[in-house]
Amino acid sequence: GAGVSQTPSNKVTEKGKYVELRCDPISGHTALYWYRQSLGQGPEFLIYFQGTGAADDSGLPNDRFFAVRPEGSVSTLKIQRTERGDSAVYLCASSFDRGDTQYFGPGTRLTVL
Amino acid sequence: AQKVTQAQTEISVVEKEDVTLDCVYETRDTTYYLFWYKQPPSGELVFLIRRNSFDEQNEISGRYSWNFQKSTSSFNFTITASQVVDSAVYFCALSEAYNTDKLIFGTGTRLQVFP
C-alpha cells in the first residue's frame, strides 16, 4: 500500500514568513510523528500525535512551531516567523499504534533565506 | 539519559567486501527497543530492523546481520558482500519503554561502496 507522503518536497521561504508542511500517514495508522533533520545529523523528535491529540510535544523548539491533526489522519506542521536556523529537512513518520515501528516519509526540505 | 553513538562518520569499501557499522547506546531503562534505518540519497528513511532488549539473538536477513550485545550496549550491523546499492547513510536508533513515542537517533554512518 501507499507509504507516508509529505508535501511539498521542497519549500523555500524568506525569513519572517509563515510556512505549513503537510503529512499524510499510512492508512490506518493512529500514531503520527514529526522529526527535524539538520545537515549531517540524525533526525530529532518534535511532536507525537495519537489520534487527533498531541500526546507529546516536548521536542518543539519554541512557540513558533505548532502542529495539528484535526481528523486523526493528515497532519500539518506550522512554523511562524521563520528563521534561518529553521532550515532543515522535516520528516514525518507514522505507526499502527503507539510503540509500533515508525515508517517515514520522504521529508520536506525547508530553506529559509 | 538516553543516547546513541555511531562513532564511524564515513566508511568506504569496495564492492563484495564485508562491512560492519557500529552502534553503542546508553539508557537507564531495562526495557527498550533498538532500530536500524537506511537513508539512501533520495532522503527517505527505510526501516531495516527492530529488536527489543529481551531478545539478544543475532538476526540475519539475506546479506544483512545484526549483533546485539547488552554487556557492551552495542547493536552492530554487518553487510556481507556489499553492493553499490548499499551506499547510503545508516542510522541506529533507540526508544525506551516508558516513552516509545520518541526515537533517539545517532548521527549516522555514511557508507560508500565503490564498484
Short mmCIF file of C-alpha atoms in Angstrom, two decimals:
data_model
loop_
_atom_site.label_atom_id
_atom_site.label_comp_id
_atom_site.label_asym_id
_atom_site.label_seq_id
_atom_site.Cartn_x
_atom_site.Cartn_y
_atom_site.Cartn_z
CA GLY A 1 0.00 0.00 0.00
CA ALA A 2 0.95 3.66 -0.10
CA GLY A 3 3.59 4.89 2.29
CA VAL A 4 3.78 8.16 4.21
CA SER A 5 3.59 11.14 1.89
CA GLN A 6 4.73 14.69 2.54
CA THR A 7 4.13 17.91 0.67
CA PRO A 8 5.79 19.99 -0.54
CA SER A 9 9.03 18.14 -1.15
CA ASN A 10 10.89 21.44 -1.12
CA LYS A 11 9.94 24.80 0.33
CA VAL A 12 11.96 27.99 0.05
CA THR A 13 10.79 30.95 2.07
CA GLU A 14 12.06 34.23 3.39
CA LYS A 15 12.93 34.99 6.97
CA GLY A 16 9.87 36.05 8.91
CA LYS A 17 7.34 34.25 6.71
CA TYR A 18 4.84 31.58 7.78
CA VAL A 19 5.02 28.03 6.36
CA GLU A 20 2.88 24.91 6.52
CA LEU A 21 4.20 21.42 5.92
CA ARG A 22 1.79 18.57 5.31
CA CYS A 23 1.99 14.88 6.19
CA ASP A 24 -0.33 12.11 5.03
CA PRO A 25 0.29 8.95 7.09
CA ILE A 26 -0.14 5.34 6.09
CA SER A 27 -3.84 4.49 6.05
CA GLY A 28 -4.97 3.03 9.35
CA HIS A 29 -2.02 4.29 11.36
CA THR A 30 -3.18 6.02 14.51
CA ALA A 31 0.17 7.41 15.61
CA LEU A 32 1.97 10.21 13.76
CA TYR A 33 5.35 11.80 14.47
CA TRP A 34 7.31 14.81 13.27
CA TYR A 35 11.11 14.95 13.30
CA ARG A 36 13.62 17.53 12.12
CA GLN A 37 16.93 16.57 10.48
CA SER A 38 19.71 19.11 10.15
CA LEU A 39 22.58 18.56 7.75
CA GLY A 40 24.88 15.77 8.88
CA GLN A 41 22.73 14.89 11.88
CA GLY A 42 20.22 12.24 12.80
CA PRO A 43 16.53 13.11 12.99
CA GLU A 44 15.39 14.85 16.17
CA PHE A 45 11.93 14.31 17.62
CA LEU A 46 9.50 17.22 17.54
CA ILE A 47 5.97 16.01 18.32
CA TYR A 48 3.81 12.89 18.51
CA PHE A 49 0.09 12.54 17.86
CA GLN A 50 -2.12 9.70 18.99
CA GLY A 51 -5.32 10.18 17.05
CA THR A 52 -6.21 13.86 17.00
CA GLY A 53 -4.34 14.89 20.12
CA ALA A 54 -0.72 15.90 20.55
CA ALA A 55 0.37 13.38 23.17
CA ASP A 56 3.97 14.61 23.38
CA ASP A 57 5.18 17.97 22.05
CA SER A 58 8.34 18.10 24.15
CA GLY A 59 10.57 18.35 21.10
CA LEU A 60 9.09 21.53 19.64
CA PRO A 61 11.92 24.09 19.90
CA ASN A 62 9.76 27.12 20.74
CA ASP A 63 6.28 28.56 20.40
CA ARG A 64 6.80 29.46 16.74
CA PHE A 65 6.26 25.78 15.97
CA PHE A 66 2.80 24.25 16.11
CA ALA A 67 1.21 21.12 14.66
CA VAL A 68 -2.34 19.87 14.22
CA ARG A 69 -4.08 16.67 13.22
CA PRO A 70 -7.75 17.63 13.31
CA GLU A 71 -9.29 14.43 11.94
CA GLY A 72 -6.72 11.95 13.17
CA SER A 73 -5.18 11.42 9.75
CA VAL A 74 -3.39 14.22 7.88
CA SER A 75 -1.17 16.46 9.98
CA THR A 76 0.17 19.95 9.34
CA LEU A 77 3.30 21.38 10.91
CA LYS A 78 3.14 25.15 11.09
CA ILE A 79 6.10 27.46 11.58
CA GLN A 80 5.56 31.14 12.24
CA ARG A 81 8.10 33.93 11.72
CA THR A 82 10.62 31.56 10.17
CA GLU A 83 14.30 32.00 10.97
CA ARG A 84 17.35 30.86 9.02
CA GLY A 85 18.04 28.32 11.74
CA ASP A 86 14.76 26.58 10.89
CA SER A 87 16.29 25.36 7.63
CA ALA A 88 16.31 21.57 7.73
CA VAL A 89 14.53 18.50 6.42
CA TYR A 90 11.25 17.92 8.24
CA LEU A 91 10.37 14.24 8.41
CA CYS A 92 7.01 12.72 9.20
CA ALA A 93 6.51 9.13 10.35
CA SER A 94 3.51 7.02 11.26
CA SER A 95 2.95 3.76 13.10
CA PHE A 96 -0.03 1.46 13.50
CA ASP A 97 -0.26 2.29 17.18
CA ARG A 98 1.85 3.83 19.91
CA GLY A 99 5.13 1.97 20.30
CA ASP A 100 4.97 0.21 16.95
CA THR A 101 7.63 0.60 14.29
CA GLN A 102 7.69 4.05 12.74
CA TYR A 103 7.67 4.35 8.95
CA PHE A 104 8.99 7.57 7.49
CA GLY A 105 8.00 9.78 4.60
CA PRO A 106 10.42 11.37 2.12
CA GLY A 107 10.59 14.63 4.05
CA THR A 108 10.16 18.32 3.22
CA ARG A 109 13.36 20.29 2.73
CA LEU A 110 12.77 23.76 4.16
CA THR A 111 15.15 26.56 3.25
CA VAL A 112 14.78 29.93 4.94
CA LEU A 113 16.64 32.70 3.13
CA ALA B 1 19.96 9.91 29.85
CA GLN B 2 19.44 8.12 26.57
CA LYS B 3 22.00 8.42 23.85
CA VAL B 4 23.08 6.64 20.67
CA THR B 5 26.65 6.87 19.41
CA GLN B 6 27.78 5.97 15.91
CA ALA B 7 31.47 6.70 16.03
CA GLN B 8 32.12 5.95 12.36
CA THR B 9 31.24 9.04 10.37
CA GLU B 10 32.06 7.60 6.98
CA ILE B 11 33.18 4.20 5.67
CA SER B 12 34.35 3.40 2.15
CA VAL B 13 34.61 -0.14 0.83
CA VAL B 14 34.95 -1.86 -2.50
CA GLU B 15 32.09 -3.99 -3.75
CA LYS B 16 31.94 -7.53 -2.28
CA GLU B 17 33.76 -6.52 0.90
CA ASP B 18 32.06 -7.13 4.23
CA VAL B 19 31.47 -4.07 6.38
CA THR B 20 30.32 -3.57 9.99
CA LEU B 21 28.63 -0.42 11.22
CA ASP B 22 28.95 0.17 14.95
CA CYS B 23 26.26 1.41 17.31
CA VAL B 24 26.61 1.98 21.05
CA TYR B 25 23.67 3.07 23.15
CA GLU B 26 23.01 4.42 26.64
CA THR B 27 19.80 4.01 28.58
CA ARG B 28 18.71 3.62 32.19
CA ASP B 29 15.61 1.72 31.18
CA THR B 30 15.61 -2.07 31.38
CA THR B 31 13.09 -2.35 28.56
CA TYR B 32 13.97 -0.64 25.32
CA TYR B 33 14.00 -1.09 21.57
CA LEU B 34 16.78 -0.71 19.05
CA PHE B 35 16.43 0.07 15.36
CA TRP B 36 18.42 0.48 12.20
CA TYR B 37 17.24 2.70 9.36
CA LYS B 38 18.79 3.27 5.93
CA GLN B 39 18.70 6.70 4.28
CA PRO B 40 19.63 6.49 0.58
CA PRO B 41 20.38 9.65 -1.42
CA SER B 42 16.65 10.07 -2.09
CA GLY B 43 16.33 11.01 1.59
CA GLU B 44 13.60 8.67 2.79
CA LEU B 45 14.39 6.69 5.93
CA VAL B 46 13.88 2.99 5.27
CA PHE B 47 13.21 0.70 8.24
CA LEU B 48 15.57 -2.27 8.45
CA ILE B 49 15.16 -3.90 11.85
CA ARG B 50 13.70 -3.56 15.36
CA ARG B 51 14.92 -5.50 18.39
CA ASN B 52 13.68 -5.45 21.96
CA SER B 53 16.02 -5.53 24.92
CA PHE B 54 14.97 -9.02 25.98
CA ASP B 55 15.95 -10.64 22.71
CA GLU B 56 19.71 -10.88 22.30
CA GLN B 57 19.61 -13.38 19.49
CA ASN B 58 21.53 -12.30 16.45
CA GLU B 59 19.44 -11.75 13.36
CA ILE B 60 20.24 -12.44 9.73
CA SER B 61 18.27 -11.22 6.75
CA GLY B 62 19.91 -12.01 3.44
CA ARG B 63 23.22 -10.12 3.32
CA TYR B 64 22.36 -8.16 6.47
CA SER B 65 23.05 -9.32 10.01
CA TRP B 66 22.82 -7.69 13.40
CA ASN B 67 24.75 -8.42 16.59
CA PHE B 68 23.09 -7.27 19.81
CA GLN B 69 25.25 -7.42 22.97
CA LYS B 70 23.75 -6.00 26.14
CA SER B 71 27.04 -6.49 28.01
CA THR B 72 28.68 -3.85 25.82
CA SER B 73 25.49 -1.88 24.99
CA SER B 74 26.11 -2.41 21.32
CA PHE B 75 23.91 -3.22 18.35
CA ASN B 76 26.19 -3.59 15.35
CA PHE B 77 25.13 -4.07 11.76
CA THR B 78 27.09 -6.10 9.21
CA ILE B 79 26.59 -6.12 5.46
CA THR B 80 28.13 -9.15 3.78
CA ALA B 81 29.36 -8.93 0.19
CA SER B 82 28.49 -5.24 -0.09
CA GLN B 83 26.97 -3.85 -3.26
CA VAL B 84 26.89 -0.35 -4.77
CA VAL B 85 23.17 -0.15 -3.91
CA ASP B 86 24.10 -0.38 -0.23
CA SER B 87 25.60 3.12 -0.43
CA ALA B 88 23.58 5.27 1.98
CA VAL B 89 23.61 6.80 5.43
CA TYR B 90 22.68 4.29 8.11
CA PHE B 91 21.13 5.35 11.40
CA CYS B 92 20.89 3.44 14.64
CA ALA B 93 18.07 4.49 16.97
CA LEU B 94 16.75 3.76 20.46
CA SER B 95 13.36 4.07 22.11
CA GLU B 96 12.61 3.40 25.75
CA ALA B 97 9.58 1.53 27.04
CA TYR B 98 8.36 4.44 29.15
CA ASN B 99 8.43 6.70 26.10
CA THR B 100 8.13 4.60 22.96
CA ASP B 101 6.91 7.60 21.00
CA LYS B 102 10.32 9.11 20.65
CA LEU B 103 13.16 7.62 18.62
CA ILE B 104 16.63 8.79 19.66
CA PHE B 105 18.91 8.63 16.65
CA GLY B 106 22.66 8.50 16.32
CA THR B 107 24.43 10.84 13.93
CA GLY B 108 24.60 8.20 11.23
CA THR B 109 27.35 6.43 9.30
CA ARG B 110 27.76 7.21 5.61
CA LEU B 111 28.66 4.04 3.70
CA GLN B 112 30.12 4.34 0.23
CA VAL B 113 30.51 1.17 -1.79
CA PHE B 114 32.68 1.54 -4.85
CA PRO B 115 32.48 -0.80 -7.86
#
